[in-house]
Coordinates of C-alpha atoms in Angstrom, one line a residue:
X15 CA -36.9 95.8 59.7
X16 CA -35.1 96.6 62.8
X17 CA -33.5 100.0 62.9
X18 CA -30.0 100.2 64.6
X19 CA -29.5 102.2 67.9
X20 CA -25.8 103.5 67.5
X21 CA -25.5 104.4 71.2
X22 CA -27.1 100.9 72.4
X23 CA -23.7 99.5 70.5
X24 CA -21.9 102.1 72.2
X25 CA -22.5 100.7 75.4
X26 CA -22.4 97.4 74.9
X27 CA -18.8 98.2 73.4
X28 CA -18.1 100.7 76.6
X29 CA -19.3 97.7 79.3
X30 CA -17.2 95.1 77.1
X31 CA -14.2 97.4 77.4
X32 CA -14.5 97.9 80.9
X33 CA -15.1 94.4 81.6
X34 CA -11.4 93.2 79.8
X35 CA -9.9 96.5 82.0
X36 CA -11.2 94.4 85.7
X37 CA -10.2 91.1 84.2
X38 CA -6.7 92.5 83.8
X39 CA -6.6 94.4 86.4
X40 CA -7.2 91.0 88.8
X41 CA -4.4 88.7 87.1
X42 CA -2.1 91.9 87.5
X43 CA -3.2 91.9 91.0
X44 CA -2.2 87.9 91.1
X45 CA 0.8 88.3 89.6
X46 CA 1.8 90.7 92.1
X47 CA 0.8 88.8 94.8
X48 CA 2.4 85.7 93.6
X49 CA 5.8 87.9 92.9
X50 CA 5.4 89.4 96.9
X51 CA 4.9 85.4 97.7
X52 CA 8.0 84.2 95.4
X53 CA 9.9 81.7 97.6
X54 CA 13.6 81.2 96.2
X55 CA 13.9 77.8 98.0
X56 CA 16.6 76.2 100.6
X57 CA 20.3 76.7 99.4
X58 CA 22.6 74.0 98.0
X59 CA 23.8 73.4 101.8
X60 CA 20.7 73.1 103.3
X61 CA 19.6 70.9 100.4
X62 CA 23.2 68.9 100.9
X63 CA 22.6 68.1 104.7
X64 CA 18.7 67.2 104.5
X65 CA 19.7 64.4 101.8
X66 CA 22.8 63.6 104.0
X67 CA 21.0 62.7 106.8
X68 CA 17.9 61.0 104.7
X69 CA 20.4 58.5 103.1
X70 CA 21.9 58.0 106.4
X71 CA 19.4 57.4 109.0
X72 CA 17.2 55.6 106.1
X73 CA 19.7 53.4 105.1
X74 CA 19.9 52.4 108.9
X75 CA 16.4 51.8 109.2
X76 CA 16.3 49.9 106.1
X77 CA 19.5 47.4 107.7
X78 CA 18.3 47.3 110.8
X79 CA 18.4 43.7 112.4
X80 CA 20.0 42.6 109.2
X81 CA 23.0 40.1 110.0
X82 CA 24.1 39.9 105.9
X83 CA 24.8 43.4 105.2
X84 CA 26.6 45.5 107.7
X85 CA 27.2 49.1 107.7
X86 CA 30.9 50.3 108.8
X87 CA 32.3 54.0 108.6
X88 CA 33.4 53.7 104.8
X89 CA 29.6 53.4 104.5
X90 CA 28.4 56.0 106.2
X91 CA 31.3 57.8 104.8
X92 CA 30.2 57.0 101.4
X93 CA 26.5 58.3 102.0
X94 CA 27.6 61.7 103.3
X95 CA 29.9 62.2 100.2
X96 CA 27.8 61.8 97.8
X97 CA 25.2 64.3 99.5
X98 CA 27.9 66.6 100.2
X99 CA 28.7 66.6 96.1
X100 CA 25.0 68.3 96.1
X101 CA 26.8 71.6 97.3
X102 CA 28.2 72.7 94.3
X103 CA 25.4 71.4 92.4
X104 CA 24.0 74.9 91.3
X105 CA 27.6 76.5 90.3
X106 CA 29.2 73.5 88.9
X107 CA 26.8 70.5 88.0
X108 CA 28.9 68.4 86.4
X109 CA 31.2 68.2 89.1
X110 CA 28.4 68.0 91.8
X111 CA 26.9 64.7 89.3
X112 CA 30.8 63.1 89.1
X113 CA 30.6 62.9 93.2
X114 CA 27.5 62.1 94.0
X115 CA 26.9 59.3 90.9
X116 CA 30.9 57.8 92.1
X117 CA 30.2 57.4 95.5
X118 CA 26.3 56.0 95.1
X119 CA 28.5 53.4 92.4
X120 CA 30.9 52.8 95.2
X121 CA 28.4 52.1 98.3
X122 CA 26.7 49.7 96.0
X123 CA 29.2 47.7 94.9
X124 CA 30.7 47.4 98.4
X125 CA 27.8 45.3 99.5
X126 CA 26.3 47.7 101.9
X127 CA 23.0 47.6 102.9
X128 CA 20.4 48.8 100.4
X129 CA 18.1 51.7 101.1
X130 CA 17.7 55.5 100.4
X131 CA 21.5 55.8 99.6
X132 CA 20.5 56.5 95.9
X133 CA 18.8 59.7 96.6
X134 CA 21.9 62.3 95.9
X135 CA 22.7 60.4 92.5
X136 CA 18.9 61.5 91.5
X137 CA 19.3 64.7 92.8
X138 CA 22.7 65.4 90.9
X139 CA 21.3 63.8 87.8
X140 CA 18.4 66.4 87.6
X141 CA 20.6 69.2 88.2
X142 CA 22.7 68.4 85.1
X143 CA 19.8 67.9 83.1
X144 CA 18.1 71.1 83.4
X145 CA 21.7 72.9 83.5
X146 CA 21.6 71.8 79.5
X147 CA 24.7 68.9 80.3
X148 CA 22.3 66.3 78.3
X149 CA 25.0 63.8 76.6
X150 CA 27.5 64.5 79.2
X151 CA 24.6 63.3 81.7
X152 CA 23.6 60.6 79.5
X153 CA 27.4 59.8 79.1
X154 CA 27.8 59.7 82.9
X155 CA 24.8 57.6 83.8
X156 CA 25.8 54.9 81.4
X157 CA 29.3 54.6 82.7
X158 CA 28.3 54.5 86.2
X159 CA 26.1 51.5 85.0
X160 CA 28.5 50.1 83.7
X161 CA 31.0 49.9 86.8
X162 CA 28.4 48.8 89.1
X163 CA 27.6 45.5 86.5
X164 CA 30.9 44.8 86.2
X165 CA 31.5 45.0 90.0
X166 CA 28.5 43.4 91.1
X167 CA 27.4 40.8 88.4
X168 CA 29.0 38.2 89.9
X169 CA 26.8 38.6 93.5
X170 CA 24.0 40.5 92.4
X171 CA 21.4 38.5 89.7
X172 CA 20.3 39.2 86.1
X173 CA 16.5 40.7 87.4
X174 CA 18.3 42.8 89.8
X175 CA 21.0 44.8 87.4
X176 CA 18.2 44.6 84.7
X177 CA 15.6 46.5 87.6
X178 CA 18.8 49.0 88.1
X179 CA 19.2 49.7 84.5
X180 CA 15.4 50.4 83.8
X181 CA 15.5 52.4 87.5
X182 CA 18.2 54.7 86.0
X183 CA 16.6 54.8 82.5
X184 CA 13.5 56.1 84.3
X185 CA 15.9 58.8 86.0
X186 CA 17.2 60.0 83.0
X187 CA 13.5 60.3 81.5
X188 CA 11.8 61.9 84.0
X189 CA 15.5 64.6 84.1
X190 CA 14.9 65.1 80.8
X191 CA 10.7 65.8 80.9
X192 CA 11.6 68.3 83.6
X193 CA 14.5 69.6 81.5
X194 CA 11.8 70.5 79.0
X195 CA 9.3 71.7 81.3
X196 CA 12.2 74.0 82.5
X197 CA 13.4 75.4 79.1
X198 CA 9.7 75.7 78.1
X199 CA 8.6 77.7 81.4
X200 CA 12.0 80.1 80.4
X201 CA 10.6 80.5 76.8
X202 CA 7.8 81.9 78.4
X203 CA 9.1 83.9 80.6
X204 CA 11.1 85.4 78.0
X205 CA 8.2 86.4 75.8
X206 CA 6.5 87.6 78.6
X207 CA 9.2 89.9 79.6
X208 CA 9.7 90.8 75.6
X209 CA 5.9 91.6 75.4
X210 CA 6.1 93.8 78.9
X211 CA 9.4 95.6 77.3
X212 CA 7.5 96.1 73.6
X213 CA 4.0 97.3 75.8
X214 CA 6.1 99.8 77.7
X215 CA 7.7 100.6 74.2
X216 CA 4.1 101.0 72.5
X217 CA 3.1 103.3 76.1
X218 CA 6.3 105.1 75.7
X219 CA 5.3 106.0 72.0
X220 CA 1.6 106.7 72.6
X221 CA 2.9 109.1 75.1
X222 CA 5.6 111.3 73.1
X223 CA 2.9 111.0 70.0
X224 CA 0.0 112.4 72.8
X225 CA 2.8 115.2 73.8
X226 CA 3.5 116.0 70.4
X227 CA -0.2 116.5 68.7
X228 CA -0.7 119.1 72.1
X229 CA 2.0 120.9 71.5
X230 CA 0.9 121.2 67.7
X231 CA -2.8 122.0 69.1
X232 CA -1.3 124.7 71.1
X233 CA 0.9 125.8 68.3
X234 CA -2.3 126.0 65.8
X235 CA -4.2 127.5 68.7
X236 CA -1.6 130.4 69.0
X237 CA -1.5 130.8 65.3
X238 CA -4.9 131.3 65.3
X239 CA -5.1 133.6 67.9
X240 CA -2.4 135.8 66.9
X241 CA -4.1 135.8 62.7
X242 CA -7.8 136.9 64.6
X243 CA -5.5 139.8 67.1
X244 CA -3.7 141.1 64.1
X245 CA -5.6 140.4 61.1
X246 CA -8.6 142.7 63.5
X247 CA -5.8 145.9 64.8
X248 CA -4.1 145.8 61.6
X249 CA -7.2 146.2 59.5
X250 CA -8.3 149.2 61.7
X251 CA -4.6 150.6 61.2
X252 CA -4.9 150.7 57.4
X253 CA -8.2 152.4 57.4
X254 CA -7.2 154.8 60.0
X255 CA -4.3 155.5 58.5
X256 CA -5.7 156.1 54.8
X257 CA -8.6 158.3 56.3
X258 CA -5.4 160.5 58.2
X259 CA -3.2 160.7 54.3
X260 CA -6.8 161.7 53.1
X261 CA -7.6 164.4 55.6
X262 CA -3.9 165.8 57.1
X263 CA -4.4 168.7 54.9
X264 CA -8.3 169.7 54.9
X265 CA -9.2 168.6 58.4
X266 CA -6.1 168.5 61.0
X267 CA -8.5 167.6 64.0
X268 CA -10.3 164.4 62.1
X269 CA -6.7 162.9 61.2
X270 CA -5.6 163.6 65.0
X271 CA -8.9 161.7 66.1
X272 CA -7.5 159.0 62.9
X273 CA -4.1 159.0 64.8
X274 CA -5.3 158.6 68.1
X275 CA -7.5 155.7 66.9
X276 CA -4.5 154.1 65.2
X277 CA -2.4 154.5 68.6
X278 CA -5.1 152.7 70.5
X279 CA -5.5 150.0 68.1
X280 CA -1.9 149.4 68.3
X281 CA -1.8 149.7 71.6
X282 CA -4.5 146.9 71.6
X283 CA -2.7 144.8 69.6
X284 CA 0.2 144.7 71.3
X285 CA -2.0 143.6 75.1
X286 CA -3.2 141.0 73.1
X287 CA -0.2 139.7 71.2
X288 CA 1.5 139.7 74.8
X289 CA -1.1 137.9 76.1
X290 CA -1.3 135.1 73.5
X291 CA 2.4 134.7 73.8
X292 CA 2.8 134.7 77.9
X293 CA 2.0 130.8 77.8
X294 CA 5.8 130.7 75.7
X295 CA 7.3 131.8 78.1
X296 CA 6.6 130.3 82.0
X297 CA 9.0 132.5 83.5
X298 CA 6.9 135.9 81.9
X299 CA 4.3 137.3 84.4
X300 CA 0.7 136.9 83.5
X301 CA -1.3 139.6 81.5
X302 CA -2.9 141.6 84.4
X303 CA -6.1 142.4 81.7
X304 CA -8.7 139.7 81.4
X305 CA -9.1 137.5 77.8
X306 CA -11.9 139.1 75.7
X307 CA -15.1 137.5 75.2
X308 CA -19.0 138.5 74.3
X309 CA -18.9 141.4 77.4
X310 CA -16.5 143.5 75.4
X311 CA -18.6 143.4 71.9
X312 CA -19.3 147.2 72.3
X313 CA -16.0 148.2 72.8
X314 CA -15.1 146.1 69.0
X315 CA -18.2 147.9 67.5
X316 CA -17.2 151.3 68.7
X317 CA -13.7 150.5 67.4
X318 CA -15.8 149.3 64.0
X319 CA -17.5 152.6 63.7
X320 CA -14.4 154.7 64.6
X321 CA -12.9 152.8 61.1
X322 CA -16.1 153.8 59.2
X323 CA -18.4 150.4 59.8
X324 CA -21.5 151.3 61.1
X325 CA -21.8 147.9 63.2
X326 CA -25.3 147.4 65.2
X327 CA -25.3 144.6 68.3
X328 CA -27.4 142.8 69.5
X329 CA -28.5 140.4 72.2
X330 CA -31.6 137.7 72.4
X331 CA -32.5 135.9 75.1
X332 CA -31.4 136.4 78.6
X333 CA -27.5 137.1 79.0
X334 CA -25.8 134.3 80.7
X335 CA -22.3 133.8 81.7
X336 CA -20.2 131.5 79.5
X337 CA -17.6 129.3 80.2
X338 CA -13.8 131.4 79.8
X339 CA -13.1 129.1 76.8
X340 CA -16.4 129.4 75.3
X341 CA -17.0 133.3 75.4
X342 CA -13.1 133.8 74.2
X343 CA -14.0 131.9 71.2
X344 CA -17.3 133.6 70.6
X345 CA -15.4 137.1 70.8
X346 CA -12.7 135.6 68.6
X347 CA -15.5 134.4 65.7
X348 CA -17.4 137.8 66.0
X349 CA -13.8 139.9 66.0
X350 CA -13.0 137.8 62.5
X351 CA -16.5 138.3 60.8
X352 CA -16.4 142.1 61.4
X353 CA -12.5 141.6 59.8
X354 CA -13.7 140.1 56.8
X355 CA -16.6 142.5 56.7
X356 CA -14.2 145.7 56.6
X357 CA -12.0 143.7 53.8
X358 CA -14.7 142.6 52.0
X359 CA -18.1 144.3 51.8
X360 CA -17.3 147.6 50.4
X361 CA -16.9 151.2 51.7
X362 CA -20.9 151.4 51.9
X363 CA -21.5 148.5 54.3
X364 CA -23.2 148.0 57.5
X365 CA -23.0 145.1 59.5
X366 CA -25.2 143.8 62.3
X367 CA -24.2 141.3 65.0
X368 CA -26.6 139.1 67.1
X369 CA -26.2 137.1 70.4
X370 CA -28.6 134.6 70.9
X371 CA -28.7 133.1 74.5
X372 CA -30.7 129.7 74.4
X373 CA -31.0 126.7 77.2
X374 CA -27.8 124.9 76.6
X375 CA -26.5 127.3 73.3
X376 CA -25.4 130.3 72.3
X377 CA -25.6 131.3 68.5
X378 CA -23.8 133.7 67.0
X379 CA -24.9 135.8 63.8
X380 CA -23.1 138.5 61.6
X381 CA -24.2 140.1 58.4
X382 CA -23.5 142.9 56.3
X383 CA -25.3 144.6 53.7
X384 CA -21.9 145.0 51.5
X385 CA -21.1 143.7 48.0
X386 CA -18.4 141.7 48.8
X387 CA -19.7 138.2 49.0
X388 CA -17.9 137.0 45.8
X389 CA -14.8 137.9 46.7
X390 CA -15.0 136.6 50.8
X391 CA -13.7 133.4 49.8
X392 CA -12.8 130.4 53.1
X393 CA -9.4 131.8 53.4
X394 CA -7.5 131.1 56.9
X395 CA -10.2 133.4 58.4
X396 CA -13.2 131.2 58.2
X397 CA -11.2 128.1 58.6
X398 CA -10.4 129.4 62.4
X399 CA -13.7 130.3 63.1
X400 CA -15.0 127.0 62.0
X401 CA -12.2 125.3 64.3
X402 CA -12.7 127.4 67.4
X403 CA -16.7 126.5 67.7
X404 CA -16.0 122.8 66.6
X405 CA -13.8 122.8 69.4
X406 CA -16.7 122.9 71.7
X407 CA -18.8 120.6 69.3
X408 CA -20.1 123.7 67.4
X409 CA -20.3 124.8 63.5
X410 CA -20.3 127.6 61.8
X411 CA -22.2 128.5 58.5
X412 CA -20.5 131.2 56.1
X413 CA -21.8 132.1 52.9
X414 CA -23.7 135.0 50.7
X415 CA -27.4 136.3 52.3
X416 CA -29.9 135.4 49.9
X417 CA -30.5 139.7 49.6
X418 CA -27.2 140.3 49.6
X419 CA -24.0 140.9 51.6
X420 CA -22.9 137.8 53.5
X421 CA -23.4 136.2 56.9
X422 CA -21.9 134.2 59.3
X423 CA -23.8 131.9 61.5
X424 CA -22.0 130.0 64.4
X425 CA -23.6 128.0 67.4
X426 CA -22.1 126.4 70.1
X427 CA -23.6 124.1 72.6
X428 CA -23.4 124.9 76.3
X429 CA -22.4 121.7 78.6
X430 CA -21.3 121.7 82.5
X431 CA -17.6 120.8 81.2
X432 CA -16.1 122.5 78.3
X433 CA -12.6 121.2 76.9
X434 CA -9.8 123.8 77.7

């Protein structure tokens, strides 16, 4: 039995994607090319005069040295009209078809000289045809018939109007075919332009749906930031402040040292609240004061011990610089545990904090010897930490030590490009 690869299927799905990406991104580049290339044609004038003289100077060839069939002014009159009908064969069809079919009628059943004189009639006919005039076309065609057997059955033979008729039959077929071909090349062009306007749509809604999960990333990101900055200073308050109440009265200079503590920690809260909040506001200058992160683990311990945790720290391995991102996080996950430990582990606890420094990883480990563990439940606390490391692809294991207390284990992998 064959066992599955997961990342062999990965790339075959990654080279299959990117395949369909150059095939689209070739008929996009023919498309454009054929759009640059787009030729809109002669106008009706041009189009007028090029059949005029056709008809004309073909019809001559066609007579010449004839005796039987002489071409006079009417004629050539005749000829030139019905071309000239062609001008106004884009803007009014019908009109343009009236012309040319009444004088092509008229030079035939004069007795003129055959040839090329047919040519505007054709032309005209089309026109109406793909301008959606089908019966009135039809209606037209049948009527000039008509006039030119009655005028000419008397010279002309049976075979002959019988080879007219099917000729013009044949007209009105191959009008019609192209009338098709015309309304089916618009329906097409019309779902095309329907399926650009719905991918845009789709884009458009991609894009405000992309814009609103960042800005609710940044939102939970600043929520969490502001629970770890105050959940930590306020902590610290409270203690500070109960062990001043306690000792205002029996010793003046430990519930100064209380009150200075308490100063400072507010002091610290309020850096870092400002901090978290400058992104708010783009017009608010920058904190001057770097972000936190693993360098500044003494200064949380000392604050620890001044609120009555003894807190020990560690490091293992050799100290490497992290990634901004990366050592914020770590500071923020060690500030939380150390939270939870003064809420949670008693007034007799101690709590330890290790840094491990490993090719590609750093771990993170805090434990207390408290009595608390039943009662640190996953509140919002251990729900952040757990986001922040699986940010960078890391976890983060919380739970009672199998001695005691309660530890929290995060690691997070090391890589040349963290996500911001």
């Amino acid at each position: 039995m064959t066992r599955r690869r997961p990342w062999r299927e990965d790339l075959r799905a990654a080279r299959h994607a990117r395949r369909i990406a150059q095939r689209q991104d070739r008929l996009q580049h023919r498309l454009d090319r054929l759009e640059k290339r787009h030729w809109r044609g002669p106008s009706p004038v041009a189009i007028a005069v090029m059949i005029a003289l056709v008809q004309v100077f073909g019809t001559r060839a066609a007579a010449y040295g004839s005796t039987e069939h002489v071409l006079d002014k009417t004629g050539y009159l005749l000829l030139v009209a019905g071309a000239a009908a062609l001008v106004f064969r884009l803007k009014l069809p019908l009109f343009a078809l009236a012309g040319a079919l009444s004088a092509t009628v008229a030079y035939f059943s004069l007795g003129y000289p055959d040839g090329p004189g047919f040519i505007a009639a054709i032309v005209a006919v089309f026109t109406a045809l793909a301008a959606g005039h089908r019966a009135l076309t039809l209606l037209a065609v049948a009527a000039a018939y008509t006039v030119f057997v009655v005028r000419v059955h008397e010279v002309e033979s049976t075979a002959r109007l019988v080879v007219v008729g099917i000729c013009a039959l044949m007209i009105l077929s191959f009008g019609e075919a192209a009338r098709v071909r015309g309304m089916r090349y618009a329906q097409m062009a019309r779902e095309r332009e329907e399926q650009e306007a719905l991918a845009r749509a789709e884009e458009e809604r991609a894009r405000k749906e992309q814009k609103a999960r960042q800005a609710s990333d940044e939102r939970l990101l600043i929520a969490r930031e502001l629970h770890d900055v105050i959940g930590h200073h306020l902590s610290l308050i409270n203690v500070q402040a109960g062990v001043g109440l306690h000792l205002m009265d029996d010793n003046p200079e430990q519930a100064r040292t209380a009150l200075a503590a308490i100063k400072h920690a507010s002091a610290e809260a309020l850096r870092e609240t400002r901090a978290v909040l400058a992104g708010l506001n783009p017009g608010e200058a920058a904190p001057r004061t770097p972000a936190p992160g693993l360098a500044d683990l003494e200064r949380l311990a000392a604050e620890a011990r001044g609120a009555g945790l003894p807190v020990a720290v560690e490091a293992v391995g050799t100290v490497v610089a992290l990634p901004p991102q990366v050592d914020r996080a770590a500071y923020r996950i060690v500030q939380e545990a150390l939270t939870n430990v003064r809420r949670h582990a008693g007034p007799d606890a101690s709590a330890t904090v290790v840094v491990g420094y490993a090719p590609g990883e750093v771990s993170i480990l805090v434990t207390d010897t408290g009595t608390g563990a039943a009662a640190a439940k996953e509140g919002n606390g251990i729900a952040g930490m757990r986001h922040r490391a699986a940010t960078f692809g890391g976890t983060v294991e919380a739970g009672p030590r199998d001695g005691g207390g309660f530890e929290v284990h995060a690691r997070i992998p090391l890589r040349e490009e963290q996500p911001t």
